[in-house]
XYZ file of C-alpha atoms in Angstrom:
733
model
C -13.892 -0.777 -2.967
C -13.149 2.710 -1.670
C -10.326 3.413 -4.107
C -9.445 6.596 -2.218
C -6.334 8.304 -3.445
C -3.765 10.163 -1.442
C -2.463 13.063 -3.500
C 1.138 12.680 -4.726
C 2.378 15.336 -7.111
C 3.624 12.940 -9.817
C 0.843 11.994 -12.218
C 2.743 8.795 -12.914
C 2.257 7.724 -9.311
C -1.524 8.339 -9.605
C -1.562 6.575 -12.973
C -0.112 3.457 -11.360
C -2.724 3.671 -8.627
C -5.547 4.006 -11.140
C -4.251 1.036 -13.196
C -4.217 -1.122 -10.084
C -7.633 0.060 -9.115
C -8.947 -1.258 -12.397
C -7.389 -4.597 -11.599
C -8.445 -4.829 -7.973
C -10.601 -2.696 -5.738
C -9.021 -0.912 -2.805
C -6.170 1.423 -2.215
C -3.957 2.158 -5.235
C -0.617 0.604 -4.082
C -0.267 -2.925 -5.539
C -0.816 -5.006 -2.441
C -1.900 -8.040 -4.380
C -3.742 -11.055 -2.980
C -4.394 -9.322 0.246
C -7.356 -7.757 -1.597
C -10.382 -9.559 -3.035
C -10.955 -9.663 -6.780
C -13.180 -6.999 -8.346
C -16.742 -7.745 -9.272
C -16.618 -7.347 -13.012
C -19.166 -5.190 -14.707
C -19.126 -6.503 -18.237
C -18.258 -4.729 -21.508
C -18.386 -0.945 -21.339
C -17.957 -0.298 -25.018
C -14.609 1.225 -24.297
C -16.162 4.105 -22.284
C -14.570 3.834 -18.938
C -14.684 2.695 -15.388
C -18.409 3.119 -14.451
C -21.589 1.860 -16.144
C -23.405 5.049 -14.936
C -23.030 8.181 -12.836
C -26.071 9.127 -10.696
C -26.577 12.914 -10.473
C -29.042 14.118 -7.854
C -29.868 16.875 -5.426
C -29.265 16.306 -1.702
C -32.992 16.570 -1.242
C -33.441 13.421 -3.285
C -30.866 11.358 -1.379
C -33.441 8.614 -0.437
C -34.345 8.157 -4.073
C -30.634 8.118 -4.967
C -29.963 5.462 -2.299
C -32.745 3.297 -3.666
C -31.656 3.781 -7.308
C -27.991 2.976 -6.532
C -28.903 -0.216 -4.775
C -31.488 -1.190 -7.369
C -29.165 -0.698 -10.333
C -26.184 -2.408 -8.761
C -28.402 -5.231 -7.516
C -30.189 -5.816 -10.807
C -29.121 -8.894 -12.760
C -29.742 -9.063 -16.522
C -31.747 -12.206 -17.350
C -29.309 -14.956 -18.153
C -30.590 -15.579 -21.645
C -29.906 -11.944 -22.560
C -26.420 -11.763 -21.152
C -23.851 -11.568 -23.971
C -26.306 -10.352 -26.546
C -24.841 -7.810 -28.935
C -26.266 -4.283 -28.795
C -24.906 -0.934 -30.006
C -23.218 -0.677 -26.602
C -21.427 -4.025 -26.991
C -22.133 -7.369 -25.371
C -24.741 -7.147 -22.597
C -23.173 -7.577 -19.145
C -24.587 -9.704 -16.352
C -24.563 -6.747 -13.972
C -24.911 -2.990 -14.201
C -21.855 -2.291 -12.093
C -20.174 -0.252 -10.939
C -22.501 2.702 -10.513
C -20.928 5.962 -9.325
C -22.798 8.028 -6.688
C -21.114 10.658 -4.502
C -22.222 13.828 -2.769
C -19.416 14.374 -0.211
C -18.172 17.837 0.518
C -19.772 19.601 -2.418
C -21.005 22.436 -0.274
C -17.407 23.376 0.596
C -16.308 23.756 -3.002
C -16.957 26.320 -5.634
C -16.892 23.759 -8.446
C -16.995 20.063 -9.153
C -14.107 18.197 -7.550
C -11.422 16.440 -9.565
C -12.794 13.077 -8.387
C -16.301 13.901 -9.642
C -14.950 15.231 -12.906
C -12.897 12.130 -13.503
C -15.856 9.929 -12.615
C -18.016 11.766 -15.161
C -15.363 11.229 -17.826
C -15.077 7.547 -16.837
C -18.848 6.824 -16.964
C -20.705 5.329 -19.867
C -24.090 6.958 -18.897
C -25.454 9.705 -16.718
C -28.641 9.010 -14.837
C -30.231 12.267 -13.559
C -32.774 12.135 -10.720
C -35.137 14.929 -11.699
C -37.135 16.984 -9.199
C -37.725 20.702 -8.450
C -34.691 20.580 -6.123
C -32.541 19.039 -8.943
C -33.769 21.689 -11.351
C -32.483 24.416 -9.011
C -29.188 22.670 -8.130
C -26.123 24.156 -9.732
C -24.243 20.962 -8.983
C -26.686 18.736 -10.808
C -26.822 21.180 -13.704
C -23.033 21.374 -13.973
C -22.754 17.505 -13.886
C -25.252 17.263 -16.687
C -23.636 20.028 -18.681
C -20.103 18.547 -18.374
C -21.313 14.974 -19.129
C -23.235 16.033 -22.225
C -20.176 18.074 -23.363
C -17.909 15.027 -22.912
C -20.145 12.186 -24.135
C -23.156 13.678 -25.909
C -26.871 13.872 -25.006
C -27.585 10.368 -26.117
C -26.004 8.924 -23.030
C -28.103 10.878 -20.529
C -31.084 9.191 -18.916
C -33.581 10.810 -16.550
C -35.623 9.498 -13.657
C -38.511 11.813 -12.707
C -38.955 11.666 -8.948
C -41.042 14.791 -8.338
C -42.282 17.888 -10.115
C -43.709 18.434 -13.575
C -41.450 18.221 -16.706
C -43.792 20.646 -18.506
C -43.583 23.304 -15.822
C -41.018 25.980 -16.475
C -41.547 27.499 -13.039
C -41.060 26.370 -9.417
C -42.407 22.861 -10.051
C -40.227 22.090 -13.012
C -37.966 19.093 -12.601
C -35.423 19.267 -15.408
C -32.081 21.175 -14.878
C -31.369 23.614 -17.708
C -28.538 21.529 -19.094
C -30.961 18.592 -19.377
C -33.901 20.565 -20.783
C -31.852 22.312 -23.467
C -29.139 21.451 -25.919
C -25.457 22.544 -25.640
C -23.370 24.355 -28.165
C -20.033 23.176 -29.423
C -18.243 24.864 -26.509
C -20.379 23.100 -23.877
C -22.661 26.084 -23.013
C -26.413 25.691 -22.533
C -28.439 27.080 -25.461
C -32.143 27.959 -25.821
C -32.850 25.024 -28.075
C -35.143 22.617 -26.286
C -33.977 19.039 -25.816
C -36.083 15.859 -25.373
C -34.687 13.913 -22.410
C -35.380 10.195 -22.205
C -37.088 9.705 -18.811
C -38.538 7.023 -16.549
C -41.059 8.231 -13.989
C -41.628 7.013 -10.437
C -44.211 9.646 -9.502
C -47.509 8.308 -8.176
C -49.672 6.927 -10.934
C -46.758 6.715 -13.374
C -44.258 3.932 -14.155
C -43.629 2.796 -10.595
C -40.183 1.826 -9.280
C -39.916 -1.550 -10.921
C -40.918 -0.522 -14.443
C -38.729 2.600 -14.112
C -35.811 0.409 -13.125
C -36.348 -1.750 -16.223
C -36.510 1.293 -18.421
C -33.182 2.528 -17.102
C -31.678 -1.004 -17.416
C -32.821 -1.100 -21.077
C -31.100 2.277 -21.671
C -27.929 1.218 -19.913
C -27.552 -1.954 -21.911
C -29.202 -1.212 -25.315
C -31.724 -4.019 -24.822
C -35.399 -3.621 -25.883
C -37.590 -2.824 -22.900
C -40.215 -5.514 -23.777
C -37.517 -8.177 -23.585
C -36.651 -7.128 -20.018
C -40.264 -6.874 -18.980
C -41.118 -10.401 -20.237
C -38.051 -11.946 -18.601
C -38.735 -10.008 -15.418
C -42.258 -11.376 -15.127
C -41.006 -14.923 -15.481
C -38.205 -14.414 -13.047
C -40.288 -12.736 -10.370
C -42.618 -15.769 -10.249
C -39.663 -18.082 -9.676
C -38.183 -15.835 -7.027
C -41.356 -15.376 -4.948
C -40.837 -18.770 -3.277
C -37.121 -18.187 -2.890
C -37.464 -14.825 -1.189
C -40.064 -16.256 1.204
C -37.683 -19.033 2.096
C -34.792 -16.658 2.582
C -36.850 -14.478 4.860
C -37.645 -17.494 7.061
C -33.915 -18.320 7.103
C -33.034 -14.818 8.239
C -35.710 -14.933 10.939
C -34.252 -18.279 12.039
C -30.752 -16.884 12.291
C -31.889 -13.993 14.362
C -33.731 -16.420 16.614
C -30.580 -18.444 17.016
C -28.568 -15.412 18.003
C -31.237 -14.468 20.596
C -31.320 -17.968 22.084
C -27.558 -17.896 22.715
C -27.975 -15.588 25.681
C -30.558 -17.926 27.312
C -28.929 -21.342 26.903
C -26.411 -23.149 29.074
C -22.787 -23.155 28.049
C -22.794 -26.467 26.300
C -25.927 -25.822 24.356
C -24.802 -22.274 23.666
C -21.527 -23.506 22.113
C -23.473 -25.823 19.786
C -25.887 -23.054 18.907
C -23.054 -20.632 18.444
C -21.364 -22.896 15.886
C -24.615 -23.165 13.955
C -25.116 -19.376 14.093
C -21.576 -18.817 12.851
C -22.204 -21.091 9.903
C -25.506 -19.394 9.114
C -24.030 -15.978 9.264
C -21.202 -16.966 6.988
C -23.739 -18.481 4.631
C -25.744 -15.205 4.621
C -22.648 -13.250 3.766
C -21.495 -15.596 0.982
C -23.982 -17.796 -0.816
C -27.060 -15.920 0.368
C -25.553 -12.644 -0.661
C -25.446 -13.926 -4.299
C -29.141 -14.731 -3.984
C -30.194 -11.539 -2.332
C -28.374 -9.067 -4.632
C -30.493 -9.855 -7.731
C -33.649 -8.882 -5.857
C -32.178 -5.728 -4.412
C -31.770 -6.900 -0.841
C -28.327 -5.663 0.022
C -29.863 -3.570 2.783
C -30.697 -6.884 4.497
C -26.943 -7.722 4.378
C -26.200 -4.388 5.995
C -28.513 -5.210 8.848
C -27.094 -8.728 9.251
C -23.620 -7.214 9.232
C -24.463 -4.948 12.159
C -25.853 -7.893 14.059
C -22.702 -9.981 13.235
C -20.377 -7.236 14.475
C -22.244 -6.908 17.723
C -22.524 -10.729 18.120
C -18.850 -11.485 17.391
C -17.634 -8.572 19.455
C -19.094 -10.230 22.590
C -17.507 -13.672 21.974
C -14.649 -15.140 23.972
C -12.127 -16.145 21.323
C -10.528 -18.623 23.681
C -13.758 -20.643 23.823
C -14.020 -21.118 20.075
C -12.519 -24.038 18.146
C -10.407 -23.529 15.040
C -13.309 -24.017 12.660
C -15.477 -21.476 14.484
C -12.550 -18.934 14.443
C -12.210 -19.440 10.735
C -15.917 -18.892 10.098
C -15.841 -15.836 12.273
C -12.849 -14.311 10.428
C -14.284 -15.031 6.987
C -17.696 -13.566 7.867
C -16.041 -10.451 9.350
C -13.954 -9.945 6.258
C -17.091 -9.932 4.183
C -18.663 -7.451 6.625
C -15.622 -5.253 6.173
C -15.931 -5.544 2.423
C -19.564 -4.467 2.472
C -18.659 -1.547 4.708
C -15.807 -0.585 2.393
C -18.127 -0.783 -0.613
C -20.487 1.615 1.194
C -17.710 4.086 1.905
C -17.840 3.442 5.686
C -14.140 3.290 6.673
C -14.990 3.322 10.370
C -17.337 0.329 10.001
C -14.817 -1.440 7.755
C -12.004 -0.894 10.321
C -14.177 -2.381 13.131
C -14.817 -5.515 11.076
C -11.234 -5.960 9.988
C -9.936 -5.519 13.496
C -12.360 -8.183 14.723
C -11.198 -10.438 11.902
C -7.605 -9.734 12.862
C -8.324 -10.862 16.430
C -9.839 -14.123 15.157
C -6.949 -14.900 12.762
C -4.394 -14.040 15.394
C -5.996 -16.632 17.694
C -5.980 -19.186 14.885
C -2.271 -18.583 14.252
C -1.391 -18.742 17.934
C -2.913 -22.228 18.056
C -1.043 -23.437 14.937
C 1.901 -21.106 14.494
C 3.731 -23.224 11.901
C 0.850 -23.497 9.463
C 1.423 -21.261 6.396
C -2.349 -21.146 5.581
C -2.955 -19.708 9.076
C -0.153 -17.163 8.461
C -1.793 -16.288 5.125
C -5.211 -15.825 6.708
C -3.838 -13.574 9.396
C -1.765 -11.611 6.878
C -4.916 -10.705 5.014
C -6.518 -9.364 8.219
C -3.358 -7.477 9.154
C -3.122 -5.957 5.657
C -6.698 -4.794 5.637
C -6.379 -3.011 8.975
C -3.211 -1.296 7.675
C -4.954 -0.452 4.357
C -7.795 1.314 6.023
C -5.344 3.118 8.317
C -3.434 4.281 5.227
C -6.659 5.636 3.749
C -7.240 7.560 6.934
C -3.562 8.756 7.080
C -3.044 6.958 10.373
C 0.589 6.388 9.561
C 1.778 4.597 12.733
C -0.916 1.942 12.491
C -0.372 1.498 8.738
C 3.385 1.011 9.181
C 2.934 -1.388 12.099
C 0.474 -3.561 10.152
C 2.506 -3.503 6.908
C 5.692 -4.505 8.799
C 3.757 -7.390 10.396
C 2.428 -8.336 6.984
C 6.052 -8.585 5.727
C 6.983 -10.815 8.648
C 4.110 -13.112 7.990
C 4.911 -13.313 4.274
C 8.491 -14.296 5.123
C 7.146 -16.935 7.506
C 4.963 -18.379 4.785
C 7.877 -18.562 2.349
C 10.088 -20.186 4.909
C 7.750 -23.180 5.034
C 8.100 -23.804 1.243
C 10.539 -21.513 -0.660
C 9.294 -22.910 -4.023
C 5.633 -22.035 -3.465
C 4.751 -19.133 -5.781
C 1.819 -18.012 -3.636
C 4.112 -17.266 -0.771
C 6.642 -15.526 -2.982
C 3.964 -13.176 -4.277
C 2.959 -12.330 -0.740
C 6.548 -11.300 -0.019
C 6.435 -8.947 -3.038
C 3.067 -7.421 -2.095
C 4.324 -6.802 1.465
C 7.536 -5.172 0.230
C 5.538 -2.909 -2.115
C 3.248 -1.947 0.748
C 6.059 -0.797 2.958
C 7.940 0.920 0.137
C 4.897 2.813 -1.009
C 4.065 3.900 2.525
C 7.653 5.251 2.933
C 7.519 7.239 -0.257
C 4.215 8.739 0.771
C 5.868 9.835 4.049
C 8.943 11.253 2.202
C 11.161 8.495 3.682
C 12.721 7.520 0.338
C 15.963 6.208 1.769
C 13.999 3.663 3.828
C 11.833 2.872 0.708
C 14.818 1.659 -1.391
C 15.431 -1.719 0.366
C 11.807 -2.988 0.280
C 11.281 -1.711 -3.278
C 14.557 -3.369 -4.414
C 13.230 -6.602 -2.997
C 9.950 -5.979 -4.781
C 11.810 -5.708 -8.116
C 13.645 -8.987 -7.501
C 10.479 -10.835 -6.517
C 8.384 -9.649 -9.436
C 11.136 -10.574 -11.832
C 11.300 -14.062 -10.302
C 7.505 -14.425 -10.574
C 7.627 -13.335 -14.194
C 10.457 -15.797 -14.933
C 8.526 -18.656 -13.294
C 5.327 -17.822 -15.224
C 6.352 -17.344 -18.876
C 3.683 -15.851 -21.030
C 1.942 -14.167 -18.128
C 1.718 -10.508 -19.280
C 0.215 -9.391 -15.931
C 3.290 -10.695 -14.116
C 5.632 -8.950 -16.629
C 3.698 -5.692 -16.252
C 3.952 -5.941 -12.432
C 7.727 -6.311 -12.798
C 7.743 -3.076 -14.861
C 5.733 -1.350 -12.146
C 8.199 -2.499 -9.488
C 10.982 -0.771 -11.444
C 8.893 2.419 -11.591
C 8.329 2.431 -7.813
C 12.018 2.001 -7.137
C 12.955 4.666 -9.782
C 10.676 7.148 -8.005
C 12.393 6.544 -4.688
C 15.878 6.856 -6.293
C 14.939 10.096 -7.992
C 13.908 11.605 -4.675
C 17.389 10.719 -3.449
C 18.969 12.323 -6.628
C 20.420 8.919 -7.613
C 19.724 9.811 -11.229
C 21.881 7.199 -13.001
C 20.393 4.404 -10.949
C 16.872 5.706 -11.522
C 17.557 6.012 -15.223
C 18.728 2.319 -15.368
C 15.476 1.166 -13.808
C 13.316 3.280 -16.089
C 15.119 1.884 -19.139
C 14.557 -1.625 -17.822
C 10.885 -0.719 -17.254
C 10.539 0.483 -20.871
C 12.078 -2.755 -22.164
C 9.473 -4.757 -20.239
C 6.544 -2.821 -21.710
C 8.028 -2.976 -25.226
C 8.219 -6.769 -24.853
C 4.591 -6.980 -23.700
C 3.363 -4.745 -26.569
C 5.339 -6.833 -29.057
C 3.291 -9.807 -28.044
C 0.037 -7.929 -27.473
C -0.044 -4.478 -29.200
C -3.422 -3.658 -27.561
C -2.287 -4.226 -23.953
C -3.839 -1.122 -22.324
C -1.783 -1.111 -19.136
C 1.463 -1.383 -21.059
C 0.519 1.442 -23.404
C -0.269 3.779 -20.587
C 2.783 2.899 -18.616
C 5.059 3.239 -21.633
C 4.105 6.864 -22.106
C 4.646 7.693 -18.466
C 8.013 5.885 -18.309
C 9.245 7.957 -21.251
C 8.189 11.176 -19.522
C 9.983 10.016 -16.407
C 13.140 9.370 -18.388
C 12.940 12.851 -19.919
C 12.919 14.323 -16.408
C 15.933 12.220 -15.471
C 17.810 13.452 -18.517
C 17.059 17.050 -17.449
C 18.341 16.305 -13.920
C 21.526 14.964 -15.559
C 21.896 18.087 -17.794
C 21.320 16.008 -20.897
C 19.092 18.561 -22.739
C 18.853 17.099 -26.259
C 18.194 13.647 -24.844
C 15.442 15.166 -22.636
C 13.932 16.939 -25.679
C 13.834 13.729 -27.700
C 12.493 11.543 -24.910
C 9.815 14.139 -23.874
C 8.636 14.333 -27.499
C 8.065 10.586 -27.554
C 6.138 10.909 -24.280
C 4.103 13.886 -25.453
C 3.064 12.233 -28.713
C 2.222 8.983 -26.971
C 0.033 10.708 -24.338
C -1.688 12.915 -27.033
C -2.662 9.744 -28.905
C -4.254 8.367 -25.771
C -6.245 11.581 -25.245
C -7.381 11.470 -28.905
C -8.741 7.991 -28.326
C -10.815 9.101 -25.247
C -11.036 12.967 -24.919
C -13.190 12.687 -21.870
C -10.578 10.869 -19.758
C -9.303 13.548 -17.422
C -6.432 11.456 -16.057
C -5.096 10.866 -19.562
C -5.475 14.576 -20.379
C -3.621 15.514 -17.192
C -0.765 13.165 -18.072
C -0.594 14.491 -21.614
C -0.582 18.052 -20.277
C 2.349 17.286 -17.966
C 4.255 15.664 -20.784
C 3.638 18.798 -22.951
C 4.894 21.090 -20.202
C 8.000 18.992 -19.754
C 8.633 18.896 -23.523
C 8.294 22.674 -23.678
C 10.838 23.013 -20.870
C 13.314 20.771 -22.622
C 12.869 22.648 -25.910
C 13.274 25.960 -24.129
C 16.545 24.883 -22.485
C 17.726 23.551 -25.889
C 17.241 27.034 -27.380
C 14.292 26.016 -29.653
C 12.115 28.863 -28.491
C 9.477 28.729 -31.209
C 8.895 24.956 -30.701
C 8.781 25.522 -26.949
C 6.060 28.195 -27.325
C 3.981 25.892 -29.492
C 4.229 22.935 -27.105
C 3.521 25.135 -24.105
C 0.534 26.784 -25.830
C -1.112 23.410 -26.153
C -0.208 22.565 -22.542
C -1.591 25.848 -21.217
C -4.878 25.415 -23.101
C -5.356 22.006 -21.531
C -4.202 23.125 -18.082
C -6.773 25.939 -18.180
C -9.400 23.394 -19.182
C -8.471 21.020 -16.336
C -8.286 23.826 -13.757
C -11.733 25.027 -14.925
C -13.237 21.638 -13.976
C -11.884 21.947 -10.429
C -10.050 25.157 -9.463
C -9.259 23.686 -6.021
C -7.419 20.688 -7.492
C -3.796 20.855 -6.494
C -2.474 18.695 -9.401
C -4.388 20.804 -11.975
C -3.241 24.025 -10.354
C 0.349 22.860 -10.394
C 0.159 21.985 -14.078
C -1.089 25.480 -14.902
C 1.626 27.057 -12.682
C 4.358 25.148 -14.533
C 2.967 26.144 -17.877
C 2.793 29.829 -16.867
C 6.362 29.678 -15.669
C 7.381 28.363 -19.152
C 5.376 31.170 -20.748
C 7.367 33.760 -18.765
C 10.587 32.128 -19.878
C 9.658 32.065 -23.554
C 8.667 35.769 -23.397
C 12.002 36.635 -21.870
C 13.818 34.469 -24.427
C 12.007 36.288 -27.234
C 13.016 39.732 -25.879
C 9.421 40.636 -24.978
C 10.307 42.092 -21.620
C 7.109 44.099 -20.916
C 4.910 41.048 -21.645
C 7.168 38.896 -19.486
C 6.847 41.399 -16.607
C 3.055 41.502 -16.863
C 2.866 37.689 -16.926
C 5.269 37.526 -13.977
C 3.204 39.958 -11.932
C 0.102 37.869 -12.499
C 2.079 34.733 -11.663
C 3.178 36.183 -8.246
C -0.327 37.372 -7.363
C -2.007 34.020 -8.267
C 0.460 31.646 -6.647
C 1.917 33.410 -3.632
C -0.706 31.762 -1.339
C 0.446 28.247 -2.357
C 4.186 28.451 -1.606
C 6.061 28.004 1.616
C 6.488 25.214 4.116
C 3.610 23.059 2.828
C 4.510 23.289 -0.824
C 5.808 20.314 -2.699
C 8.730 20.326 -5.142
C 6.553 21.165 -8.138
C 5.351 24.429 -6.560
C 8.746 25.358 -5.115
C 10.615 24.806 -8.363
C 8.109 26.723 -10.485
C 8.207 29.633 -7.981
C 12.039 29.706 -7.922
C 12.185 29.615 -11.754
C 9.614 32.272 -12.474
C 10.593 34.740 -9.715
C 14.274 34.031 -10.256
C 13.950 35.118 -13.923
C 11.993 38.204 -12.955
C 14.662 39.119 -10.389
C 17.498 38.583 -12.853
C 15.796 40.807 -15.405
C 15.092 43.591 -12.884
C 18.650 43.464 -11.683
C 19.965 43.816 -15.258
C 17.671 46.857 -15.572
C 19.165 48.346 -12.410
C 15.880 48.281 -10.430
C 17.238 47.439 -6.973
C 14.046 47.996 -4.978
C 12.125 45.645 -7.283
C 14.874 43.046 -6.942
C 14.697 43.115 -3.158
C 10.919 42.771 -3.222
C 11.287 39.682 -5.409
C 14.054 38.298 -3.144
C 11.642 38.576 -0.186
C 8.996 36.688 -2.133
C 11.585 34.072 -3.156
C 12.593 33.525 0.478
C 8.982 33.221 1.476
C 8.527 30.430 -1.061
C 11.490 28.370 0.063
C 10.291 25.025 1.369
C 12.261 22.645 3.610
C 13.526 19.498 1.931
C 13.786 20.835 -1.610
C 14.660 18.283 -4.289
C 17.816 18.350 -6.377
C 16.212 20.478 -9.104
C 15.187 23.112 -6.519
C 18.630 23.152 -4.989
C 20.195 23.691 -8.439
C 17.761 26.595 -9.113
C 18.623 28.132 -5.759
C 22.343 27.812 -6.417
C 22.012 29.479 -9.841
C 20.036 32.341 -8.270
C 22.355 32.785 -5.266
C 25.281 33.388 -7.710
C 23.360 36.232 -9.362
C 21.053 37.729 -6.756
C 22.250 38.631 -3.200
C 20.018 38.190 -0.130
C 18.612 34.674 -0.718
C 18.249 32.560 2.390
C 20.185 29.240 2.432
C 18.493 26.290 0.664
C 17.638 23.114 2.523
C 17.290 19.784 0.899
C 19.158 17.191 -1.061
C 22.274 17.480 -3.200
C 22.467 19.752 -6.190
C 21.503 18.132 -9.504
C 22.854 18.889 -12.963
C 19.740 20.595 -14.046
C 20.807 23.571 -16.220
C 19.356 26.290 -14.048
C 21.942 28.807 -15.186
C 20.746 28.422 -18.737
C 17.230 29.169 -17.616
C 18.191 32.298 -15.654
C 20.316 33.544 -18.560
C 17.144 33.914 -20.643
C 16.098 36.826 -18.548
C 19.472 38.528 -18.303
C 19.256 40.026 -21.755
C 22.054 40.205 -24.318
């Protein structure tokens, strides 16, 4: 599914979204059974989320469209599925395949999403042409992938040009044609790319597809060729029959407009059934032969056809068929990245399920069906940041879930729906900075997930979900500066993951969540002024996250989390007076933050990590008495980050700005440089954002007691964060 991600400053929030994306397609908040199950892609040899990443020039978009459909539509012959190769067991399908070319022209570097996808891909497939050879985007994708995963996982598809031509007709980007050095730079040592060739007179599309499939699975090419020849003979008759069926369905739809009412109703029922068949059973038959484009066409016809129908004239069965078909149309649209088309389909499905429910209002299955439609409309609205629609649909979803549960309070299915609905509303409120309103639904979510876990002993997924519910609630409580309450929930969360790992030490979700929960606890200790406890807890988090990075260096999300843990550990060590240890931890963090920012200088989370690390650098320089170096670092800090502060800045930016400039102002005041102090006060005031968190309010209070002229702070209550201790580092002896 789309898996689009709204940016929230806390990497733990985005981690929880990514973990849920790996469980189910769709938006990251855990909305549960309102979403369909993911189409599994087989064993990836531990490499990541995607079987392959397709890199191509915009000029080769048609070839990329074909290749994407062909790879995702290709089914490995049944007798070869499960065979052991160097890449692990052979999957049934080569999915998912990543392909994206949105908004590249507006950026000076690869986006965070593309960088993460490259890190999460087992292979890179490069569509080679003269345009690709000249594309800096294609070259950078190849260079970065080879640096992360090695040249052995790069496959080429020659679409145009001459591989031997070093001039204008050459087709290999430099990073593909030449080897890289240890630092990831392109050298002058020629490489030998593995390539399939669809140019006229070469492999042809089918053989080229089989060559790529062999490379992506580790299977011998001749095994695929032999099986393909046998399979194509069997499918010839099937495809012919399916084509006739499609023609028949289109004919039925055309006849509807010409028949009388009674005959039209009979024909309409048949057409509904046939369309549903095409979007369910027929889909499974068409995908192996690369015919998803047919389903797209049928989907357009179905949308137009259903949009003209009078719902009141349809019986309950016809309404059900209509809703199910439209849900599948919406799913296809969502898979294609067409949010507008998906929204149209889900709204039509919502109309049908609403009519069903109106005719049988006490039936919990009708409530469930309508709840799924309502959720999907809200989910797409959330992706599009249409907040009013999202809140309206999620509130309705919660009402329907309560209605289901009222019919049978012991039914686990209805209880889970109540939990998913509570999480949907709570997550939406946190995104909108309405944390006080988020607490009641998230508290309910905690209670429901614990009840589900209690009623399903041995179910690690249910236990993990209960831990995640605690994390959501702790996030909302921290935003309200209810630190003791947030700490209690984080400790309960840790206990849940520890229990899961005691039973299953390799549980990936629990390992990831355990590290993040420790980091969150360290922050809570800092907010409570418990410095040594924060240093100990942040060390556990840092070591845990570093171990994850060591197991998969190309995973940018894990590296981002580890970098955040390192910065936090350095901050705790600094406040504890362990300056040398703080410098060491921050040195590691800064190196990684620079690396992350280099992959996407426009990424706000990466920029914020580097901003925090540079603030800690200034503090350690002041603490070590290196005033000239601290001043130089401070001047660069102000110049680089002044454009990013102010009304639109989040707490991370505001707090780093207050900390760094506050220390600079304190040092200048101690040196008697009044004019410099006033200039810094003006910059500080410009960086004040409305609604500061408790840490920001504490920093402002510490500064206001030392530096005159600061504007009043707005935001929550002051926390116990030891801001005075931080400012004292710059005051000198």
